[in-house]
Amino acid sequence: MAAVDTAQKDAPAVALPGLGRALMSAGKLTQKAAEEIYKKSQTSKTSFIAEVTGSGAVSAADVAYTMATMFGAPLLDLAAFDPARLPKDLLDAKICQAYRVLPLSKRNNRLIVATADPTDQEAAEKIKFTTQMGVDWIIAEYDKLTKLVEAASKSVSESMESLTSGGDFEFGDINVEESTESNEAETSDVEDAPVVKFLHKMLIDAFNMRASDLHFEPYEHTYRVRFRVDGELREIASPPIAIKDKLASRIKVISRLDISEKRIPQDGRMKLKVGPDRVIDFRVSTLPTLFGEKIVIRILDPSSAKLGIDALGYEPEEKARLLHAIGRPYGMILVTGPTGSGKTVSLYTCLNLLNKPGVNIATAEDPSEINMPGVNQVNVNEKAGLTFAAALKSFLRQDPDIIMVGEIRDLETADIAIKAAQTGHLVLSTLHTNDAPTTLTRMRNMGIAPFNIASSVILITAQRLARRLCAQCKAPADIPHEALIEAGYSDSEIDGSWVTYRPVGCSACNNGYKGRVGIYQVMPISEEMQRIILQDGSALEIAEQAKREGVRSLRESGLHKAKMGLTSLEEVLAVTNE
């Protein structure tokens, strides 16, 4: 107490910082030495503690010990501290660098922070304001603390650099039309070069890896990017969580979404030019989560609809049934399956075959995924009143030959589509059902009369996508006879003339798989099936009749693909799940 009174009596002529006064009180510095060091720090624009320790007036270890003793704070030797144990994203890296502080942990609503200068009130207030948490100081030696802060800052910048620079690629022109509603500060904030480059690299990488979609997912302390490759999600990158808001804003700007709206989901689109005559469309969906906006970008490659029906994986008899149905002048063709099973590509493949100069084709989708010249495509807008039913009514007043409805969701849409199919139009649409027979009972449950179903539906295709075995590394699988029987093969089929294969994995594939192959159940509606429908028969009765007519179930179609060596038995069992 006496030392403090002496210091107050001999107050220096200049306003020394708190650390200078504390070192004087402890007898480590004279008043004259403290003033000279302070003046040097002002001239060189460095901190007082950097000048004290750098000049050798007081060693870093001595300063740390003195501060720990005077303030009753713990003293931590950072040389024995593992940098890998440092928590990420508790405090902004710019604050850590500016004030030479290092967050060590969080306890309840208080942040444990290492510092060499516990008298720095400006640093304490800045941390409190930024984190909305109280601060508990732990004393560390200035030189060791500086090295660790620099190393932590460098690792963050290097991680961003490694994510944004690996690999040679060329960026095309992204179709950027910024929202006029976004203010200048927000727009300039998203034009952060590493973030822009990182996003471009992720889009290019996803396209090169043949991914179907990208997932940008923020969590409390981590951020991850995953690609869905061959139907399976794979973690690709873990960028610093600090970029989550800038990355979300950048995606929203180029997708023409409201950059300031973070409370509700939004949907948009963007384009990426990947060659002189190749443009890829992306569908963007944002979703507010607990720790930020999750963004999913679906890749819509228009060329996938022009590959031709042979590339989809139909067996010869299945292909013949489908081509016969789309060649008819009127009727309804339904494609069923879960989300991501390739229904849209199948429909557009059919439309591509039908797209001739003398044919009027109109589509209503939510939203339109693949642009096709020669086809009149309409995006459904529920808020504006442009529903599937409203679009269909308008189509029928414009003399269409072929109508494609993205999805039959309600009775009104189904009723108009069926009337169109009964009055000389070919109607293509989708339903979410497990297989072809249950589609008919699903329509019955929607309230459609059996007569209307029987007189309009001409063919139903149920489909799944299974991962295709890599041709370079697949190996014969030793599967017991009993397991093959249980999977669905008959005794007569297991004759030893064919071999099932298993995935192995090599540099050319993803864990033994490369690409996907379609599994189909193509069921034409025969006269006998129409009689069962008119009698309000069950899906089981329709399935039995389909089997008698030689229509394979999804499981049987998948087993045939495994028998041909295109996919593995476990993959067939996983996607058909009967």
Coordinates of C-alpha atoms in Angstrom, one line a residue:
M1 CA 0.0 0.0 0.0
A2 CA 2.9 2.3 0.8
A3 CA 4.4 1.7 -2.6
V4 CA 1.2 2.8 -4.3
D5 CA 1.1 6.0 -2.1
T6 CA 4.6 6.8 -3.1
A7 CA 3.8 6.4 -6.8
Q8 CA 0.8 8.7 -6.5
K9 CA 2.9 11.4 -4.8
D10 CA 5.6 11.2 -7.5
A11 CA 3.1 11.3 -10.4
P12 CA 5.0 11.6 -13.7
A13 CA 4.7 14.6 -15.9
V14 CA 3.3 12.5 -18.8
A15 CA 0.2 10.3 -18.6
L16 CA 1.9 6.8 -18.5
P17 CA -0.2 3.8 -19.4
G18 CA -1.3 1.4 -16.6
L19 CA 1.5 -1.0 -17.3
G20 CA 4.1 1.7 -16.8
R21 CA 2.6 2.8 -13.5
A22 CA 2.4 -0.8 -12.3
L23 CA 6.1 -1.5 -13.1
M24 CA 7.1 1.7 -11.3
S25 CA 5.0 0.7 -8.3
A26 CA 6.8 -2.7 -8.3
G27 CA 10.2 -1.0 -8.5
K28 CA 11.0 -2.4 -11.9
L29 CA 11.2 1.0 -13.6
T30 CA 12.2 4.5 -12.5
Q31 CA 9.9 7.4 -13.5
K32 CA 12.5 8.7 -15.9
A33 CA 13.0 5.3 -17.6
A34 CA 9.2 4.8 -17.9
E35 CA 8.7 8.2 -19.5
E36 CA 11.5 7.7 -22.0
I37 CA 10.1 4.3 -23.0
Y38 CA 6.7 5.7 -23.3
K39 CA 7.9 8.5 -25.6
K40 CA 9.8 6.0 -27.8
S41 CA 6.6 3.9 -28.1
Q42 CA 4.7 6.9 -29.1
T43 CA 7.3 7.9 -31.7
S44 CA 7.6 4.3 -33.1
K45 CA 3.9 3.7 -32.8
T46 CA 4.3 0.5 -30.9
S47 CA 2.8 -0.6 -27.6
F48 CA 4.4 0.2 -24.3
I49 CA 5.0 -3.4 -23.4
A50 CA 6.6 -4.1 -26.7
E51 CA 9.1 -1.2 -26.1
V52 CA 9.8 -2.3 -22.5
T53 CA 10.6 -5.9 -23.4
G54 CA 12.3 -5.0 -26.7
S55 CA 14.6 -2.5 -25.1
G56 CA 15.6 -4.9 -22.4
A57 CA 14.6 -2.5 -19.6
V58 CA 12.5 -5.3 -18.1
S59 CA 12.5 -8.9 -19.4
A60 CA 9.2 -10.5 -20.7
A61 CA 9.4 -13.1 -17.9
D62 CA 9.9 -10.4 -15.3
V63 CA 7.0 -8.4 -16.5
A64 CA 4.7 -11.5 -16.6
Y65 CA 5.7 -12.5 -13.0
T66 CA 5.2 -9.0 -11.7
M67 CA 1.8 -8.6 -13.3
A68 CA 0.7 -12.0 -12.0
T69 CA 1.8 -11.1 -8.5
M70 CA 0.2 -7.6 -8.5
F71 CA -3.1 -8.6 -10.0
G72 CA -3.4 -12.0 -8.4
A73 CA -3.9 -13.7 -11.8
P74 CA -2.7 -17.1 -12.9
L75 CA 0.7 -17.2 -14.8
L76 CA 0.8 -19.5 -17.8
D77 CA 3.9 -20.7 -19.6
L78 CA 2.9 -20.7 -23.3
A79 CA 6.0 -22.6 -24.2
A80 CA 4.4 -25.7 -22.6
F81 CA 1.1 -25.0 -24.3
D82 CA 0.0 -27.1 -27.3
P83 CA -1.2 -24.6 -30.1
A84 CA -3.4 -27.4 -31.5
R85 CA -5.5 -27.2 -28.3
L86 CA -6.3 -23.5 -29.0
P87 CA -10.1 -23.1 -29.5
K88 CA -11.1 -21.6 -32.8
D89 CA -13.5 -18.7 -33.4
L90 CA -13.9 -17.5 -29.8
L91 CA -12.5 -14.2 -30.7
D92 CA -11.8 -12.4 -34.0
A93 CA -8.2 -12.7 -35.2
K94 CA -8.0 -9.0 -35.9
I95 CA -8.6 -8.2 -32.2
C96 CA -6.1 -10.8 -31.1
Q97 CA -3.5 -9.3 -33.3
A98 CA -4.3 -5.7 -32.4
Y99 CA -4.2 -6.2 -28.6
R100 CA -1.9 -9.2 -28.4
V101 CA -4.4 -11.4 -26.6
L102 CA -5.3 -15.1 -27.0
P103 CA -8.6 -16.7 -26.1
L104 CA -7.9 -20.0 -24.2
S105 CA -11.4 -21.2 -23.3
K106 CA -14.9 -20.2 -22.4
R107 CA -16.6 -20.9 -19.1
N108 CA -20.3 -20.1 -18.8
N109 CA -20.5 -16.4 -19.9
R110 CA -16.9 -15.6 -19.3
L111 CA -13.9 -15.8 -21.7
I112 CA -10.5 -16.9 -20.4
V113 CA -8.0 -14.8 -22.3
A114 CA -4.1 -14.8 -22.1
T115 CA -2.5 -11.3 -22.0
A116 CA 0.8 -9.8 -21.0
D117 CA -0.8 -6.5 -20.0
P118 CA -3.8 -6.9 -17.7
T119 CA -4.0 -3.1 -17.3
D120 CA -5.1 -2.7 -20.9
Q121 CA -8.7 -1.5 -20.3
E122 CA -9.3 -0.8 -24.0
A123 CA -8.6 -4.4 -24.9
A124 CA -11.0 -5.7 -22.1
E125 CA -13.8 -3.4 -23.2
K126 CA -13.3 -4.3 -26.9
I127 CA -13.5 -8.1 -26.1
K128 CA -16.6 -7.5 -23.9
F129 CA -18.4 -5.5 -26.6
T130 CA -17.5 -8.0 -29.4
T131 CA -18.3 -11.3 -27.5
Q132 CA -20.9 -10.0 -25.0
M133 CA -19.0 -12.0 -22.4
G134 CA -17.0 -11.1 -19.3
V135 CA -13.2 -11.4 -19.4
D136 CA -10.9 -13.3 -17.0
W137 CA -7.2 -12.6 -17.6
I138 CA -4.4 -15.2 -17.5
I139 CA -0.9 -13.7 -17.6
A140 CA 1.6 -14.8 -20.2
E141 CA 5.1 -13.7 -21.3
Y142 CA 4.9 -11.1 -24.1
D143 CA 7.4 -12.7 -26.5
K144 CA 5.8 -16.1 -26.3
L145 CA 2.3 -14.7 -26.5
T146 CA 3.2 -12.7 -29.6
K147 CA 4.6 -15.8 -31.4
L148 CA 1.5 -17.8 -30.6
V149 CA -0.9 -15.0 -31.7
E150 CA 1.1 -14.6 -35.0
A151 CA 1.1 -18.4 -35.5
A152 CA -2.6 -18.6 -34.9
S153 CA -3.3 -15.8 -37.3
K154 CA -1.0 -17.3 -39.9
S155 CA -2.7 -20.7 -39.7
V156 CA -6.1 -19.1 -40.4
S157 CA -4.8 -17.2 -43.4
E158 CA -3.0 -20.3 -44.7
S159 CA -6.0 -22.5 -44.3
M160 CA -8.0 -20.0 -46.4
E161 CA -5.2 -19.8 -49.0
S162 CA -4.9 -23.5 -49.2
L163 CA -8.6 -23.8 -49.8
T164 CA -8.7 -21.1 -52.4
S165 CA -5.5 -21.9 -54.3
G166 CA -5.1 -25.6 -54.7
G167 CA -5.4 -26.9 -58.3
D168 CA -5.4 -25.2 -61.7
F169 CA -8.7 -24.1 -63.0
E170 CA -10.3 -21.3 -65.0
F171 CA -13.3 -19.4 -63.8
G172 CA -16.0 -18.6 -66.2
D173 CA -18.3 -15.5 -65.9
I174 CA -20.8 -15.9 -63.2
N175 CA -24.1 -14.3 -64.0
V176 CA -24.1 -11.5 -61.4
E177 CA -27.0 -9.2 -61.1
E178 CA -26.9 -7.7 -57.7
S179 CA -30.1 -6.9 -55.8
T180 CA -30.8 -3.2 -55.7
E181 CA -32.1 -3.7 -52.2
S182 CA -28.7 -4.5 -50.8
N183 CA -26.9 -1.5 -49.3
E184 CA -23.3 -0.5 -50.4
A185 CA -21.7 -1.6 -47.1
E186 CA -23.1 -5.1 -47.4
T187 CA -22.1 -5.4 -51.1
S188 CA -18.6 -4.3 -50.5
D189 CA -18.4 -6.7 -47.5
V190 CA -19.1 -9.7 -49.7
E191 CA -16.5 -8.7 -52.3
D192 CA -13.8 -10.3 -50.2
A193 CA -11.2 -11.8 -52.5
P194 CA -10.5 -15.1 -50.6
V195 CA -14.3 -15.7 -50.1
V196 CA -15.0 -15.1 -53.8
K197 CA -12.2 -17.3 -54.9
F198 CA -13.1 -20.0 -52.4
L199 CA -16.7 -20.1 -53.7
H200 CA -15.6 -20.3 -57.3
K201 CA -13.3 -23.1 -56.5
M202 CA -16.0 -25.1 -54.7
L203 CA -18.4 -24.7 -57.7
I204 CA -15.7 -25.8 -60.2
D205 CA -14.6 -28.7 -57.9
A206 CA -18.2 -29.9 -57.5
F207 CA -18.7 -29.8 -61.3
N208 CA -15.5 -31.7 -61.9
M209 CA -16.3 -34.3 -59.3
R210 CA -19.8 -34.8 -60.9
A211 CA -21.5 -33.8 -57.7
S212 CA -25.2 -33.2 -57.7
D213 CA -25.3 -30.6 -55.0
L214 CA -23.1 -28.6 -52.5
H215 CA -24.0 -28.1 -48.8
F216 CA -22.5 -25.1 -46.9
E217 CA -23.3 -25.9 -43.2
P218 CA -22.5 -23.6 -40.2
Y219 CA -22.3 -25.0 -36.7
E220 CA -21.4 -23.4 -33.4
H221 CA -17.6 -23.7 -33.7
T222 CA -17.1 -25.3 -37.1
Y223 CA -18.1 -24.8 -40.7
R224 CA -18.1 -27.5 -43.3
V225 CA -18.7 -27.9 -47.0
R226 CA -20.0 -31.2 -48.3
F227 CA -20.6 -32.5 -51.9
R228 CA -23.2 -35.2 -52.8
V229 CA -21.2 -37.4 -55.2
D230 CA -23.0 -40.4 -56.6
G231 CA -25.8 -39.9 -54.1
E232 CA -23.5 -39.9 -51.1
L233 CA -22.5 -36.8 -49.1
R234 CA -18.8 -36.3 -48.6
E235 CA -17.0 -33.7 -46.5
I236 CA -14.8 -31.6 -48.8
A237 CA -13.6 -28.6 -46.8
S238 CA -13.7 -27.1 -43.3
P239 CA -13.1 -23.3 -43.9
P240 CA -12.8 -20.9 -40.9
I241 CA -16.2 -20.2 -39.4
A242 CA -15.4 -16.5 -39.7
I243 CA -16.2 -16.6 -43.4
K244 CA -19.7 -18.0 -43.0
D245 CA -21.6 -14.6 -43.3
K246 CA -19.5 -13.3 -46.1
L247 CA -19.8 -16.6 -48.0
A248 CA -23.6 -16.6 -47.5
S249 CA -23.8 -13.0 -48.7
R250 CA -21.7 -13.6 -51.7
I251 CA -23.9 -16.6 -52.8
K252 CA -27.0 -14.5 -52.2
V253 CA -25.7 -11.6 -54.3
I254 CA -25.0 -13.7 -57.4
S255 CA -28.3 -15.6 -56.9
R256 CA -30.2 -12.3 -56.8
L257 CA -31.6 -13.0 -53.3
D258 CA -32.2 -10.4 -50.6
I259 CA -28.8 -10.0 -48.9
S260 CA -30.3 -8.4 -45.8
E261 CA -32.9 -11.1 -45.2
K262 CA -31.5 -13.8 -42.9
R263 CA -34.7 -14.9 -41.0
I264 CA -36.6 -16.8 -43.7
P265 CA -35.6 -19.4 -46.4
Q266 CA -35.0 -18.1 -49.9
D267 CA -34.6 -19.7 -53.3
G268 CA -32.6 -18.4 -56.3
R269 CA -30.5 -19.4 -59.3
M270 CA -27.1 -18.6 -60.8
K271 CA -25.0 -19.6 -63.7
L272 CA -21.3 -20.5 -64.2
K273 CA -19.6 -20.5 -67.5
V274 CA -17.2 -23.4 -67.6
G275 CA -16.2 -23.2 -71.3
P276 CA -16.7 -21.2 -74.4
D277 CA -20.0 -22.9 -75.1
R278 CA -20.8 -24.6 -71.8
V279 CA -22.9 -23.0 -69.1
I280 CA -24.0 -24.7 -65.9
D281 CA -27.1 -23.7 -63.9
F282 CA -27.2 -23.8 -60.1
R283 CA -30.3 -23.7 -58.0
V284 CA -29.7 -22.1 -54.6
S285 CA -31.7 -22.7 -51.4
T286 CA -31.0 -20.9 -48.1
L287 CA -32.2 -22.0 -44.7
P288 CA -31.8 -20.1 -41.4
T289 CA -30.3 -22.5 -38.7
L290 CA -29.2 -22.0 -35.1
F291 CA -25.7 -20.8 -36.1
G292 CA -26.2 -19.2 -39.5
E293 CA -27.7 -19.9 -42.9
K294 CA -27.3 -23.3 -44.4
I295 CA -27.0 -23.1 -48.1
V296 CA -27.6 -25.9 -50.6
I297 CA -26.6 -25.4 -54.2
R298 CA -28.0 -28.0 -56.7
I299 CA -26.1 -28.4 -60.0
L300 CA -28.4 -28.5 -63.0
D301 CA -26.5 -29.6 -66.1
P302 CA -28.7 -29.1 -69.2
S303 CA -26.5 -31.6 -71.1
S304 CA -27.7 -34.4 -68.8
A305 CA -31.1 -34.4 -70.5
K306 CA -29.5 -34.7 -73.9
L307 CA -27.5 -37.9 -73.2
G308 CA -30.3 -40.0 -74.7
I309 CA -32.5 -42.7 -73.3
D310 CA -29.8 -45.3 -73.6
A311 CA -27.6 -43.5 -71.1
L312 CA -30.3 -43.7 -68.4
G313 CA -29.9 -47.5 -68.0
Y314 CA -33.2 -48.8 -69.3
E315 CA -33.3 -52.5 -70.2
P316 CA -34.3 -53.1 -73.9
E317 CA -37.9 -54.2 -73.0
E318 CA -38.3 -51.3 -70.5
K319 CA -37.0 -48.8 -73.2
A320 CA -39.5 -50.2 -75.7
R321 CA -42.4 -49.8 -73.4
L322 CA -41.4 -46.2 -72.6
L323 CA -40.9 -45.2 -76.3
H324 CA -44.2 -46.8 -77.2
A325 CA -46.0 -44.7 -74.5
I326 CA -44.4 -41.4 -75.4
G327 CA -45.2 -42.1 -79.1
R328 CA -49.0 -42.1 -78.3
P329 CA -50.9 -39.0 -79.2
Y330 CA -52.7 -38.7 -75.8
G331 CA -52.7 -40.1 -72.3
M332 CA -50.8 -39.6 -69.0
I333 CA -47.3 -40.9 -68.2
L334 CA -46.2 -40.8 -64.6
V335 CA -42.7 -41.0 -63.2
T336 CA -42.4 -41.8 -59.5
G337 CA -39.6 -42.0 -56.9
P338 CA -38.1 -40.1 -54.0
T339 CA -36.3 -36.8 -54.3
G340 CA -33.0 -37.2 -56.1
S341 CA -33.9 -40.3 -58.0
G342 CA -33.6 -38.7 -61.4
K343 CA -37.2 -38.1 -62.3
T344 CA -36.6 -34.7 -63.8
V345 CA -33.8 -36.0 -66.1
S346 CA -36.1 -38.9 -67.2
L347 CA -38.9 -36.5 -68.0
Y348 CA -36.6 -34.1 -70.0
T349 CA -35.1 -37.0 -71.8
C350 CA -38.5 -37.9 -73.0
L351 CA -39.3 -34.2 -73.9
N352 CA -36.0 -34.0 -75.8
L353 CA -37.2 -37.0 -78.0
L354 CA -40.5 -35.3 -78.5
N355 CA -39.2 -31.8 -79.1
K356 CA -39.8 -31.3 -82.8
P357 CA -40.6 -28.1 -84.8
G358 CA -44.2 -29.2 -85.4
V359 CA -45.0 -29.9 -81.7
N360 CA -46.2 -27.4 -79.1
I361 CA -44.7 -28.4 -75.7
A362 CA -45.5 -26.5 -72.4
T363 CA -44.1 -27.3 -68.9
A364 CA -45.0 -26.1 -65.4
E365 CA -42.4 -26.6 -62.7
D366 CA -41.4 -25.4 -59.3
P367 CA -38.9 -24.3 -60.3
S368 CA -37.8 -25.1 -63.9
E369 CA -34.5 -27.0 -63.5
I370 CA -33.3 -27.6 -67.1
N371 CA -33.6 -25.0 -69.8
M372 CA -34.6 -26.6 -73.2
P373 CA -35.0 -24.5 -76.3
G374 CA -38.2 -25.1 -78.1
V375 CA -40.1 -25.9 -74.9
N376 CA -42.4 -23.2 -73.3
Q377 CA -41.3 -23.4 -69.6
V378 CA -43.3 -21.8 -66.8
N379 CA -42.1 -21.4 -63.2
V380 CA -44.9 -21.9 -60.7
N381 CA -45.3 -18.9 -58.3
E382 CA -47.7 -19.8 -55.5
K383 CA -47.5 -16.2 -53.9
A384 CA -48.5 -14.6 -57.2
G385 CA -51.3 -17.1 -57.7
L386 CA -49.6 -19.0 -60.5
T387 CA -50.2 -22.5 -59.2
F388 CA -49.8 -25.8 -61.2
A389 CA -53.6 -25.8 -61.7
A390 CA -53.6 -22.2 -63.0
A391 CA -50.7 -22.9 -65.3
L392 CA -52.4 -26.0 -66.7
K393 CA -55.7 -24.1 -67.3
S394 CA -53.7 -21.5 -69.3
F395 CA -51.8 -24.2 -71.2
L396 CA -55.1 -25.8 -72.4
R397 CA -56.1 -22.4 -73.9
Q398 CA -52.9 -22.3 -76.0
D399 CA -53.4 -25.4 -78.1
P400 CA -50.6 -27.6 -76.6
D401 CA -49.7 -31.1 -77.9
I402 CA -47.6 -32.2 -74.9
I403 CA -47.8 -30.9 -71.3
M404 CA -45.3 -31.6 -68.6
V405 CA -46.4 -30.9 -64.9
G406 CA -43.5 -30.9 -62.4
E407 CA -45.6 -32.6 -59.8
I408 CA -49.2 -33.6 -59.1
R409 CA -49.7 -32.3 -55.6
D410 CA -53.4 -31.9 -55.2
L411 CA -56.8 -33.0 -56.5
E412 CA -57.3 -29.8 -58.6
T413 CA -54.0 -30.2 -60.5
A414 CA -54.7 -34.0 -60.9
D415 CA -58.2 -33.3 -62.2
I416 CA -57.1 -30.8 -64.9
A417 CA -54.1 -33.0 -65.9
I418 CA -56.4 -36.0 -66.3
K419 CA -59.0 -34.0 -68.4
A420 CA -56.1 -32.9 -70.6
A421 CA -54.9 -36.5 -71.1
Q422 CA -58.5 -37.5 -72.0
T423 CA -58.9 -34.7 -74.5
G424 CA -56.1 -35.3 -76.9
H425 CA -53.0 -34.2 -75.0
L426 CA -50.0 -36.2 -73.9
V427 CA -49.3 -35.3 -70.2
L428 CA -46.1 -36.2 -68.4
S429 CA -45.8 -35.7 -64.6
T430 CA -44.3 -37.0 -61.4
L431 CA -45.7 -38.4 -58.1
H432 CA -43.9 -39.3 -54.8
T433 CA -44.7 -42.9 -54.4
N434 CA -42.6 -46.0 -53.7
D435 CA -43.4 -48.0 -56.8
A436 CA -45.6 -48.1 -59.8
P437 CA -48.6 -50.1 -58.4
T438 CA -49.0 -47.8 -55.4
T439 CA -49.1 -44.8 -57.6
L440 CA -52.6 -45.8 -58.8
T441 CA -53.9 -46.2 -55.3
R442 CA -52.3 -42.9 -54.3
M443 CA -54.3 -41.2 -57.0
R444 CA -57.4 -42.9 -55.8
N445 CA -56.7 -41.7 -52.3
M446 CA -56.4 -38.1 -53.7
G447 CA -60.0 -38.4 -54.7
I448 CA -59.7 -39.2 -58.4
A449 CA -62.5 -41.4 -59.7
P450 CA -61.3 -44.9 -60.8
F451 CA -62.8 -44.3 -64.3
N452 CA -60.7 -41.2 -64.8
I453 CA -57.5 -43.1 -63.7
A454 CA -58.2 -46.1 -65.9
S455 CA -59.0 -44.0 -69.0
S456 CA -56.1 -41.5 -68.7
V457 CA -53.0 -43.2 -67.3
I458 CA -51.1 -45.2 -70.0
L459 CA -47.8 -45.9 -68.3
I460 CA -46.1 -45.5 -64.9
T461 CA -42.3 -45.6 -64.3
A462 CA -40.9 -46.0 -60.8
Q463 CA -37.1 -45.4 -60.5
R464 CA -34.1 -45.3 -58.2
L465 CA -30.5 -44.4 -58.7
A466 CA -27.9 -46.9 -57.6
R467 CA -24.1 -46.3 -57.4
R468 CA -22.3 -47.9 -60.4
L469 CA -19.3 -50.1 -59.6
C470 CA -16.0 -48.8 -60.8
A471 CA -15.0 -50.9 -63.8
Q472 CA -11.3 -50.6 -63.0
C473 CA -11.3 -52.0 -59.5
K474 CA -14.4 -54.0 -58.8
A475 CA -13.8 -57.5 -57.6
P476 CA -15.8 -60.7 -57.5
A477 CA -17.9 -61.0 -54.3
D478 CA -18.2 -64.3 -52.4
I479 CA -21.9 -64.2 -51.4
P480 CA -23.4 -67.3 -49.8
H481 CA -26.2 -69.1 -51.7
E482 CA -28.7 -68.4 -48.8
A483 CA -28.0 -64.7 -49.0
L484 CA -28.7 -64.6 -52.7
I485 CA -32.0 -66.4 -52.1
E486 CA -32.9 -64.0 -49.4
A487 CA -32.1 -61.1 -51.6
G488 CA -34.6 -62.3 -54.2
Y489 CA -32.8 -64.5 -56.6
S490 CA -34.5 -67.8 -57.5
D491 CA -32.7 -71.2 -57.4
S492 CA -32.8 -71.4 -61.2
E493 CA -31.0 -68.1 -61.5
I494 CA -28.1 -69.1 -59.2
D495 CA -26.5 -71.5 -61.7
G496 CA -22.9 -70.4 -61.5
S497 CA -22.9 -68.7 -64.9
W498 CA -22.6 -65.2 -63.5
V499 CA -20.7 -63.4 -60.7
T500 CA -21.7 -60.6 -58.3
Y501 CA -19.1 -57.9 -57.7
R502 CA -18.1 -55.8 -54.7
P503 CA -16.6 -52.3 -54.5
V504 CA -12.8 -52.1 -53.8
G505 CA -11.7 -48.5 -54.3
C506 CA -9.0 -46.9 -56.4
S507 CA -7.7 -43.5 -57.5
A508 CA -10.2 -43.3 -60.3
C509 CA -13.4 -43.8 -58.2
N510 CA -15.1 -43.0 -54.9
N511 CA -14.8 -46.0 -52.6
G512 CA -15.3 -48.4 -55.4
Y513 CA -18.1 -46.6 -57.2
K514 CA -18.1 -44.2 -60.1
G515 CA -21.3 -42.7 -61.4
R516 CA -24.8 -44.0 -61.0
V517 CA -27.1 -46.4 -62.9
G518 CA -30.9 -46.3 -63.0
I519 CA -33.1 -49.0 -61.7
Y520 CA -36.6 -48.9 -63.2
Q521 CA -40.0 -50.5 -63.0
V522 CA -41.8 -49.6 -66.2
M523 CA -45.5 -50.6 -66.0
P524 CA -47.9 -50.1 -68.9
I525 CA -51.5 -50.0 -68.0
S526 CA -53.1 -53.0 -69.7
E527 CA -56.8 -53.7 -70.2
E528 CA -56.6 -56.2 -67.3
M529 CA -55.1 -53.5 -65.0
Q530 CA -57.8 -51.1 -66.1
R531 CA -60.4 -53.6 -65.0
I532 CA -58.7 -53.9 -61.5
I533 CA -58.7 -50.1 -61.2
L534 CA -62.3 -49.8 -62.2
Q535 CA -63.1 -52.4 -59.5
D536 CA -61.2 -50.3 -57.0
G537 CA -58.6 -53.0 -56.6
S538 CA -55.6 -52.7 -54.3
A539 CA -52.0 -52.0 -55.1
L540 CA -51.2 -55.7 -54.3
E541 CA -53.6 -56.9 -57.0
I542 CA -52.1 -54.5 -59.5
A543 CA -48.6 -55.6 -58.6
E544 CA -49.6 -59.3 -59.1
Q545 CA -51.1 -58.5 -62.5
A546 CA -48.0 -56.6 -63.5
K547 CA -45.8 -59.5 -62.5
R548 CA -48.0 -61.8 -64.7
E549 CA -47.4 -59.4 -67.6
G550 CA -43.7 -59.6 -67.2
V551 CA -43.1 -56.3 -65.4
R552 CA -40.1 -56.4 -63.1
S553 CA -40.4 -54.9 -59.6
L554 CA -37.8 -52.4 -58.5
R555 CA -36.0 -55.1 -56.5
E556 CA -36.0 -57.5 -59.5
S557 CA -34.7 -54.8 -61.8
G558 CA -31.9 -54.0 -59.3
L559 CA -31.0 -57.7 -58.9
H560 CA -30.7 -57.9 -62.7
K561 CA -28.3 -54.9 -62.6
A562 CA -26.2 -56.7 -59.9
K563 CA -26.2 -59.8 -62.0
M564 CA -24.8 -57.8 -65.0
G565 CA -22.0 -56.5 -62.7
L566 CA -23.1 -52.9 -62.9
T567 CA -23.7 -52.4 -59.2
S568 CA -23.2 -54.4 -56.0
L569 CA -25.9 -56.5 -54.2
E570 CA -25.7 -54.4 -51.1
E571 CA -26.3 -51.2 -53.1
V572 CA -29.4 -52.8 -54.7
L573 CA -30.7 -53.9 -51.3
A574 CA -30.1 -50.3 -49.9
V575 CA -31.9 -48.4 -52.7
T576 CA -34.9 -50.8 -53.2
N577 CA -35.5 -51.6 -49.6
E578 CA -38.5 -53.9 -50.1

